[in-house]
Tab-separated table of C-alpha atoms in Angstrom:
chain	number	residue	atom	x	y	z
A	9	MET	CA	127.182	-67.783	227.754
A	10	ILE	CA	123.894	-68.467	225.907
A	11	GLU	CA	122.346	-69.843	229.094
A	12	ARG	CA	123.412	-66.731	231.046
A	13	LEU	CA	121.884	-64.471	228.379
A	14	ILE	CA	118.633	-66.429	228.525
A	15	VAL	CA	118.500	-66.124	232.325
A	16	LEU	CA	119.272	-62.397	232.096
A	17	ALA	CA	116.529	-61.921	229.498
A	18	LEU	CA	114.032	-63.708	231.737
A	19	VAL	CA	114.980	-61.508	234.700
A	20	VAL	CA	114.625	-58.318	232.651
A	21	SER	CA	111.313	-59.549	231.268
A	22	SER	CA	109.956	-60.312	234.736
A	23	VAL	CA	110.954	-56.892	236.048
A	24	SER	CA	109.456	-55.041	233.089
A	25	ALA	CA	106.261	-57.082	233.382
A	26	ALA	CA	105.918	-56.350	237.085
A	27	GLU	CA	103.134	-53.961	237.998
A	28	PRO	CA	104.305	-50.343	238.335
A	29	THR	CA	103.636	-48.338	241.458
A	30	PRO	CA	99.901	-47.536	241.362
A	31	ALA	CA	99.399	-43.853	240.593
A	32	GLY	CA	98.416	-41.752	243.576
A	33	MET	CA	98.952	-44.568	246.069
A	34	ALA	CA	101.481	-45.288	248.800
A	35	TRP	CA	102.755	-48.670	249.967
A	36	ILE	CA	102.050	-49.421	253.631
A	37	PRO	CA	104.490	-52.099	254.838
A	38	ASP	CA	103.695	-55.129	256.989
A	39	GLY	CA	103.580	-54.310	260.660
A	40	THR	CA	101.945	-54.555	264.059
A	41	PHE	CA	100.239	-51.713	265.884
A	42	THR	CA	97.922	-51.054	268.810
A	43	MET	CA	94.414	-50.615	267.476
A	44	GLY	CA	91.928	-48.586	269.486
A	45	SER	CA	92.570	-46.228	272.372
A	46	SER	CA	92.124	-45.917	276.117
A	47	GLN	CA	93.344	-42.315	276.228
A	48	PRO	CA	91.181	-39.608	277.826
A	49	GLY	CA	88.393	-38.590	275.480
A	50	SER	CA	88.253	-41.903	273.636
A	51	ARG	CA	84.790	-43.375	273.242
A	52	PRO	CA	83.652	-46.814	274.426
A	53	ASP	CA	83.675	-48.222	270.885
A	54	GLU	CA	87.433	-47.524	270.653
A	55	LYS	CA	88.140	-49.987	273.463
A	56	PRO	CA	89.849	-52.201	274.378
A	57	GLU	CA	93.239	-51.592	272.838
A	58	ILE	CA	94.392	-54.693	270.968
A	59	PRO	CA	97.587	-55.629	269.112
A	60	VAL	CA	96.879	-56.057	265.404
A	61	SER	CA	99.189	-57.202	262.616
A	62	ILE	CA	98.630	-56.077	259.053
A	63	ASP	CA	100.008	-57.384	255.764
A	64	GLY	CA	101.378	-54.737	253.435
A	65	PHE	CA	98.954	-52.994	251.091
A	66	TRP	CA	98.524	-49.913	248.913
A	67	ILE	CA	96.277	-46.986	249.828
A	68	ASP	CA	95.390	-43.743	248.103
A	69	THR	CA	97.509	-40.866	249.375
A	70	ALA	CA	94.409	-38.643	249.484
A	71	PRO	CA	90.627	-38.971	249.374
A	72	VAL	CA	89.008	-39.394	245.968
A	73	THR	CA	88.341	-35.945	244.529
A	74	ASN	CA	85.400	-34.494	242.628
A	75	ALA	CA	87.498	-34.517	239.456
A	76	GLN	CA	88.308	-38.214	239.860
A	77	PHE	CA	84.722	-39.160	240.645
A	78	ARG	CA	83.502	-37.139	237.657
A	79	LYS	CA	85.666	-39.289	235.351
A	80	PHE	CA	84.092	-42.421	236.832
A	81	ALA	CA	80.538	-41.091	236.429
A	82	ALA	CA	81.223	-39.945	232.868
A	83	ALA	CA	82.768	-43.286	231.898
A	84	THR	CA	80.031	-45.449	233.405
A	85	GLY	CA	76.895	-43.311	233.569
A	86	TYR	CA	76.734	-44.188	237.251
A	87	GLN	CA	74.061	-42.528	239.393
A	88	THR	CA	74.831	-42.195	243.074
A	89	THR	CA	72.379	-43.058	245.822
A	90	ALA	CA	71.635	-39.356	246.339
A	91	GLU	CA	70.713	-38.965	242.657
A	92	GLN	CA	68.030	-41.652	242.832
A	93	PRO	CA	64.590	-41.573	244.490
A	94	VAL	CA	64.570	-43.054	247.973
A	95	ASN	CA	63.577	-46.733	247.860
A	96	TRP	CA	60.856	-46.963	250.497
A	97	GLU	CA	60.908	-50.777	250.589
A	98	GLU	CA	64.608	-50.675	251.446
A	99	LEU	CA	64.284	-47.742	253.824
A	100	LYS	CA	61.498	-49.235	255.913
A	101	ARG	CA	63.647	-52.294	256.631
A	102	GLN	CA	65.994	-49.920	258.478
A	103	LEU	CA	63.216	-48.352	260.544
A	104	PRO	CA	61.218	-49.665	263.511
A	105	PRO	CA	58.301	-51.886	262.423
A	106	GLY	CA	55.142	-49.922	261.779
A	107	THR	CA	56.876	-46.701	260.752
A	108	PRO	CA	54.438	-44.943	258.382
A	109	ARG	CA	55.442	-44.246	254.803
A	110	PRO	CA	56.561	-40.635	254.422
A	111	PRO	CA	54.940	-38.351	251.835
A	112	ALA	CA	56.076	-38.750	248.233
A	113	GLU	CA	58.041	-35.494	248.247
A	114	ALA	CA	60.187	-36.814	251.088
A	115	LEU	CA	61.301	-39.701	248.870
A	116	LEU	CA	62.675	-37.500	246.097
A	117	PRO	CA	66.430	-37.689	245.351
A	118	GLY	CA	68.551	-35.788	247.848
A	119	SER	CA	71.087	-35.890	250.621
A	120	LEU	CA	71.888	-34.422	254.026
A	121	VAL	CA	73.450	-30.969	253.842
A	122	PHE	CA	75.193	-29.289	256.747
A	123	THR	CA	73.183	-26.182	257.672
A	124	PRO	CA	74.591	-24.214	260.620
A	125	PRO	CA	71.903	-22.955	262.983
A	126	THR	CA	71.404	-19.205	262.903
A	127	GLY	CA	69.402	-18.625	266.080
A	128	LYS	CA	70.847	-17.071	269.216
A	129	GLN	CA	69.590	-19.815	271.509
A	130	PRO	CA	72.127	-22.374	272.803
A	131	VAL	CA	72.395	-25.434	270.596
A	132	ASN	CA	71.763	-28.881	272.024
A	133	LEU	CA	74.793	-30.862	270.809
A	134	GLY	CA	72.832	-34.059	271.248
A	135	ALA	CA	70.337	-33.083	268.535
A	136	MET	CA	72.077	-33.327	265.168
A	137	GLU	CA	68.875	-32.468	263.320
A	138	GLN	CA	69.568	-28.857	264.306
A	139	TRP	CA	72.395	-28.657	261.763
A	140	TRP	CA	71.540	-31.292	259.155
A	141	THR	CA	68.885	-30.670	256.511
A	142	TRP	CA	67.539	-33.246	254.080
A	143	THR	CA	67.899	-31.341	250.817
A	144	HIS	CA	66.247	-32.445	247.597
A	145	GLY	CA	68.663	-32.057	244.710
A	146	ALA	CA	71.797	-32.261	246.857
A	147	SER	CA	74.373	-34.726	245.527
A	148	TRP	CA	78.066	-34.933	244.736
A	149	ARG	CA	77.374	-32.712	241.718
A	150	ASN	CA	75.498	-30.136	243.799
A	151	PRO	CA	77.078	-30.429	247.244
A	152	ASP	CA	75.189	-27.510	248.812
A	153	GLY	CA	71.922	-28.330	247.086
A	154	PRO	CA	70.255	-26.925	243.939
A	155	GLY	CA	72.161	-23.999	242.470
A	156	SER	CA	75.554	-25.157	243.770
A	157	ASP	CA	78.180	-26.856	241.638
A	158	LEU	CA	81.770	-28.089	241.641
A	159	LYS	CA	83.399	-24.981	240.193
A	160	GLY	CA	86.531	-24.344	242.233
A	161	ARG	CA	86.051	-27.634	244.081
A	162	GLU	CA	87.551	-30.021	241.560
A	163	ASP	CA	90.395	-30.897	243.968
A	164	HIS	CA	88.131	-31.140	247.009
A	165	PRO	CA	87.126	-34.624	248.187
A	166	VAL	CA	83.906	-35.912	246.674
A	167	VAL	CA	81.061	-35.931	249.217
A	168	HIS	CA	77.419	-37.052	249.346
A	169	VAL	CA	78.553	-40.540	248.358
A	170	SER	CA	77.193	-43.643	250.057
A	171	TRP	CA	79.187	-46.770	250.874
A	172	ASP	CA	77.627	-48.346	247.780
A	173	ASP	CA	78.856	-45.439	245.639
A	174	ALA	CA	82.366	-45.652	247.086
A	175	THR	CA	82.453	-49.397	246.477
A	176	ALA	CA	81.288	-48.935	242.876
A	177	TYR	CA	84.039	-46.401	242.214
A	178	ALA	CA	86.675	-48.621	243.813
A	179	LYS	CA	85.623	-51.583	241.669
A	180	TRP	CA	85.774	-49.443	238.518
A	181	ALA	CA	89.270	-48.284	239.497
A	182	GLY	CA	90.422	-51.882	240.086
A	183	LYS	CA	90.703	-51.287	243.818
A	184	ARG	CA	88.677	-51.794	246.984
A	185	LEU	CA	87.883	-49.949	250.189
A	186	PRO	CA	90.357	-50.386	253.063
A	187	THR	CA	89.412	-52.405	256.094
A	188	GLU	CA	89.045	-50.446	259.307
A	189	ALA	CA	92.269	-51.970	260.653
A	190	GLU	CA	94.183	-51.085	257.489
A	191	TRP	CA	92.836	-47.542	257.583
A	192	GLU	CA	93.805	-46.990	261.212
A	193	TYR	CA	97.225	-48.561	260.749
A	194	ALA	CA	97.884	-46.327	257.738
A	195	ALA	CA	96.528	-43.245	259.518
A	196	ARG	CA	99.001	-43.637	262.364
A	197	GLY	CA	101.851	-43.224	259.897
A	198	GLY	CA	104.209	-45.436	261.868
A	199	LEU	CA	103.656	-43.605	265.164
A	200	GLU	CA	102.678	-45.839	268.061
A	201	GLY	CA	100.342	-44.666	270.792
A	202	LYS	CA	100.032	-41.077	269.600
A	203	ARG	CA	96.777	-39.176	269.881
A	204	PHE	CA	96.845	-37.823	266.331
A	205	ALA	CA	98.323	-38.913	263.017
A	206	TRP	CA	101.195	-36.439	263.559
A	207	GLY	CA	101.809	-36.732	267.317
A	208	ASP	CA	100.212	-35.713	270.610
A	209	ASP	CA	100.007	-31.951	270.116
A	210	PHE	CA	96.996	-30.825	268.101
A	211	LYS	CA	98.769	-27.687	266.827
A	212	PRO	CA	102.523	-28.319	267.036
A	213	GLY	CA	104.313	-24.983	266.997
A	214	GLY	CA	100.947	-23.287	266.509
A	215	LYS	CA	100.515	-24.891	263.070
A	216	PHE	CA	97.245	-26.456	261.953
A	217	MET	CA	97.799	-30.022	260.798
A	218	THR	CA	94.305	-30.790	259.546
A	219	ASN	CA	90.978	-29.283	258.509
A	220	THR	CA	88.589	-29.254	261.456
A	221	TRP	CA	86.016	-26.905	262.943
A	222	THR	CA	87.436	-23.771	264.524
A	223	GLY	CA	85.220	-21.461	266.529
A	224	LYS	CA	82.012	-22.510	268.263
A	225	PHE	CA	80.339	-25.620	266.895
A	226	PRO	CA	77.951	-25.737	265.094
A	227	SER	CA	76.934	-22.102	264.740
A	228	HIS	CA	80.188	-20.279	263.956
A	229	ASN	CA	83.249	-21.525	262.086
A	230	SER	CA	86.049	-18.971	262.344
A	231	ALA	CA	87.992	-20.817	259.598
A	232	GLU	CA	91.267	-20.176	261.432
A	233	ASP	CA	92.718	-23.197	259.649
A	234	GLY	CA	91.969	-21.529	256.313
A	235	PHE	CA	88.807	-23.412	255.353
A	236	PRO	CA	85.167	-23.020	256.459
A	237	ALA	CA	84.156	-26.317	254.816
A	238	THR	CA	86.035	-28.986	252.853
A	239	SER	CA	89.540	-28.153	251.695
A	240	PRO	CA	91.437	-29.285	248.604
A	241	VAL	CA	93.131	-32.610	249.313
A	242	ARG	CA	96.786	-32.338	250.346
A	243	SER	CA	96.242	-28.891	251.902
A	244	PHE	CA	97.873	-29.997	255.160
A	245	PRO	CA	101.064	-31.968	255.902
A	246	ALA	CA	101.206	-35.692	255.159
A	247	ASN	CA	101.713	-38.273	257.876
A	248	GLY	CA	104.713	-40.568	258.191
A	249	TYR	CA	103.504	-42.773	255.324
A	250	GLY	CA	102.976	-39.840	252.977
A	251	LEU	CA	99.189	-39.868	253.381
A	252	PHE	CA	97.083	-36.714	253.448
A	253	ASP	CA	93.783	-35.986	255.212
A	254	MET	CA	93.939	-39.039	257.470
A	255	GLY	CA	92.167	-36.879	260.032
A	256	GLY	CA	89.671	-34.110	259.349
A	257	ASN	CA	88.340	-32.796	256.031
A	258	VAL	CA	85.984	-35.739	255.293
A	259	TRP	CA	85.100	-39.021	256.919
A	260	ASN	CA	86.337	-42.082	254.999
A	261	TRP	CA	84.205	-45.138	254.308
A	262	CYS	CA	85.792	-48.458	255.273
A	263	MET	CA	84.921	-51.965	254.116
A	264	ASP	CA	83.769	-53.266	257.514
A	265	TRP	CA	80.338	-53.543	259.051
A	266	TYR	CA	80.065	-51.493	262.235
A	267	ARG	CA	79.517	-52.759	265.759
A	268	PRO	CA	80.394	-50.764	268.878
A	269	ASP	CA	81.974	-53.882	270.407
A	270	THR	CA	84.131	-54.883	267.432
A	271	LEU	CA	87.461	-54.542	269.240
A	272	ALA	CA	86.222	-56.510	272.236
A	273	ARG	CA	84.915	-59.258	269.957
A	274	ASN	CA	88.184	-59.365	268.018
A	275	LYS	CA	90.163	-59.659	271.232
A	276	LEU	CA	87.952	-62.470	272.489
A	277	ALA	CA	88.235	-64.348	269.183
A	278	ASN	CA	91.952	-63.554	268.868
A	279	ALA	CA	91.155	-62.047	265.445
A	280	CYS	CA	94.198	-59.829	265.429
A	281	HIS	CA	95.753	-60.526	262.020
A	282	ASN	CA	94.200	-58.600	259.138
A	283	PRO	CA	90.811	-58.333	260.900
A	284	SER	CA	87.975	-57.604	258.503
A	285	GLY	CA	85.200	-56.733	260.920
A	286	PRO	CA	82.033	-58.525	262.048
A	287	PRO	CA	79.809	-60.556	259.691
A	288	GLU	CA	76.984	-58.017	260.042
A	289	SER	CA	76.324	-54.659	261.618
A	290	TYR	CA	74.609	-53.960	264.897
A	291	SER	CA	74.197	-50.787	266.917
A	292	PRO	CA	71.944	-50.826	269.997
A	293	GLY	CA	70.435	-47.422	269.252
A	294	ARG	CA	69.831	-48.258	265.575
A	295	PRO	CA	69.152	-52.011	265.472
A	296	HIS	CA	67.439	-51.992	262.055
A	297	GLN	CA	70.060	-49.937	260.240
A	298	LYS	CA	72.842	-51.406	258.107
A	299	GLU	CA	75.950	-49.488	259.125
A	300	ARG	CA	79.518	-49.452	257.844
A	301	VAL	CA	82.563	-48.065	259.604
A	302	THR	CA	83.624	-44.504	258.821
A	303	LYS	CA	86.968	-43.188	260.047
A	304	GLY	CA	88.920	-39.960	260.208
A	305	GLY	CA	86.478	-37.280	261.264
A	306	SER	CA	85.807	-34.208	259.153
A	307	PHE	CA	85.830	-30.435	258.889
A	308	LEU	CA	82.849	-30.510	261.267
A	309	CYS	CA	84.786	-32.100	264.133
A	310	HIS	CA	85.605	-29.988	267.171
A	311	VAL	CA	87.023	-31.066	270.508
A	312	ASP	CA	83.897	-29.785	272.292
A	313	TYR	CA	81.688	-32.064	270.229
A	314	CYS	CA	83.544	-34.700	268.219
A	315	GLU	CA	87.302	-35.197	268.371
A	316	SER	CA	87.065	-37.881	265.713
A	317	TYR	CA	90.115	-36.746	263.744
A	318	ARG	CA	92.043	-39.126	266.014
A	319	PRO	CA	93.135	-42.371	264.256
A	320	SER	CA	91.338	-44.605	266.747
A	321	ALA	CA	87.993	-42.787	266.475
A	322	ARG	CA	85.262	-44.675	264.656
A	323	ARG	CA	81.570	-44.518	264.026
A	324	GLY	CA	78.832	-46.389	262.235
A	325	THR	CA	77.071	-44.785	259.280
A	326	ALA	CA	74.142	-46.165	257.305
A	327	GLN	CA	75.673	-47.556	254.136
A	328	ASP	CA	73.105	-45.824	251.896
A	329	THR	CA	73.756	-42.420	253.472
A	330	GLY	CA	75.475	-39.473	251.808
A	331	MET	CA	76.350	-36.278	253.666
A	332	SER	CA	78.335	-33.061	253.255
A	333	HIS	CA	81.309	-34.502	255.113
A	334	ILE	CA	81.612	-38.142	254.014
A	335	GLY	CA	84.031	-39.250	251.295
A	336	PHE	CA	86.432	-42.148	250.809
A	337	ARG	CA	89.782	-43.378	249.579
A	338	CYS	CA	90.685	-46.704	248.012
A	339	ALA	CA	93.092	-49.500	248.881
A	340	LEU	CA	94.739	-52.288	246.922
A	341	SER	CA	96.234	-55.569	248.066
A	342	GLY	CA	99.921	-56.202	247.098
A	343	PRO	CA	102.251	-56.903	245.489
A	344	ALA	CA	104.872	-54.880	247.294
A	345	PRO	CA	106.936	-52.409	245.301
A	346	ILE	CA	110.088	-53.800	243.733
A	347	SER	CA	113.266	-52.724	245.478
A	348	PRO	CA	115.700	-50.949	243.155
């Protein structure tokens, strides 16, 4: 009897000592899925499709919000990339050799703010500078630039954060950023081969499933989905894993370096179990820039320009860049939740 009581006490102790379910996170079980896409409209860097197996992990059910990031900044005194002067020595390493140093005022703290063009002339969708403005004083605290603040946006995803900022927050929270493969696997919500995180129909039954651009990009957003810019997290239905905003609202930083040929390289190397991306970034059009993978698209995505709210869509973004539509969520490696 004494021995049985000792064993029982040890079992109870081990259960009570086990880590509880992390707050605000969902468990994504082990599984295999088809990463990438060959569907119409998919870009070359989404190909080829490859089978990928993933070990179970935890991921935030929604992007990190302004309120959450504010707690981090208050606790640590952290200054984001956008709140610091531009480091010219670092910047010039990302530019073609011989690029002249910009004037001092161009190196003041700031970030890229979405600024819809107001002219009546047709907009060249290949010239993003027509709707992005480098704005001194723009940061996560002042998302639209000087004079703006977070009032009423506490539950919106934090934006104007670089990959370095997202990584710093994740470390403080005892987490990490998800790999690209983990992010895409989680975004699909258990659906195989579907165009979106909820199925193949963009508006099933006429219902908006995510926050994207409605109207004519980039000059007029009709806000038919209810939001002209970012929306509070969890404003739209969750996917099959209980995750919100896995398409639209804000792009999500991932852990991986970006290359347009990552999937092809993984297939060739048979790196199809928990792939973690290439050892360094490379993009032919931006050979000097250090880029990380961003996934999920944003409120600025529109089918006529960027249908990147599809799970397979991916792009490379300079890791020291902050913008009006880039945020992040965190991940955490096991252990799996304890079955009741």
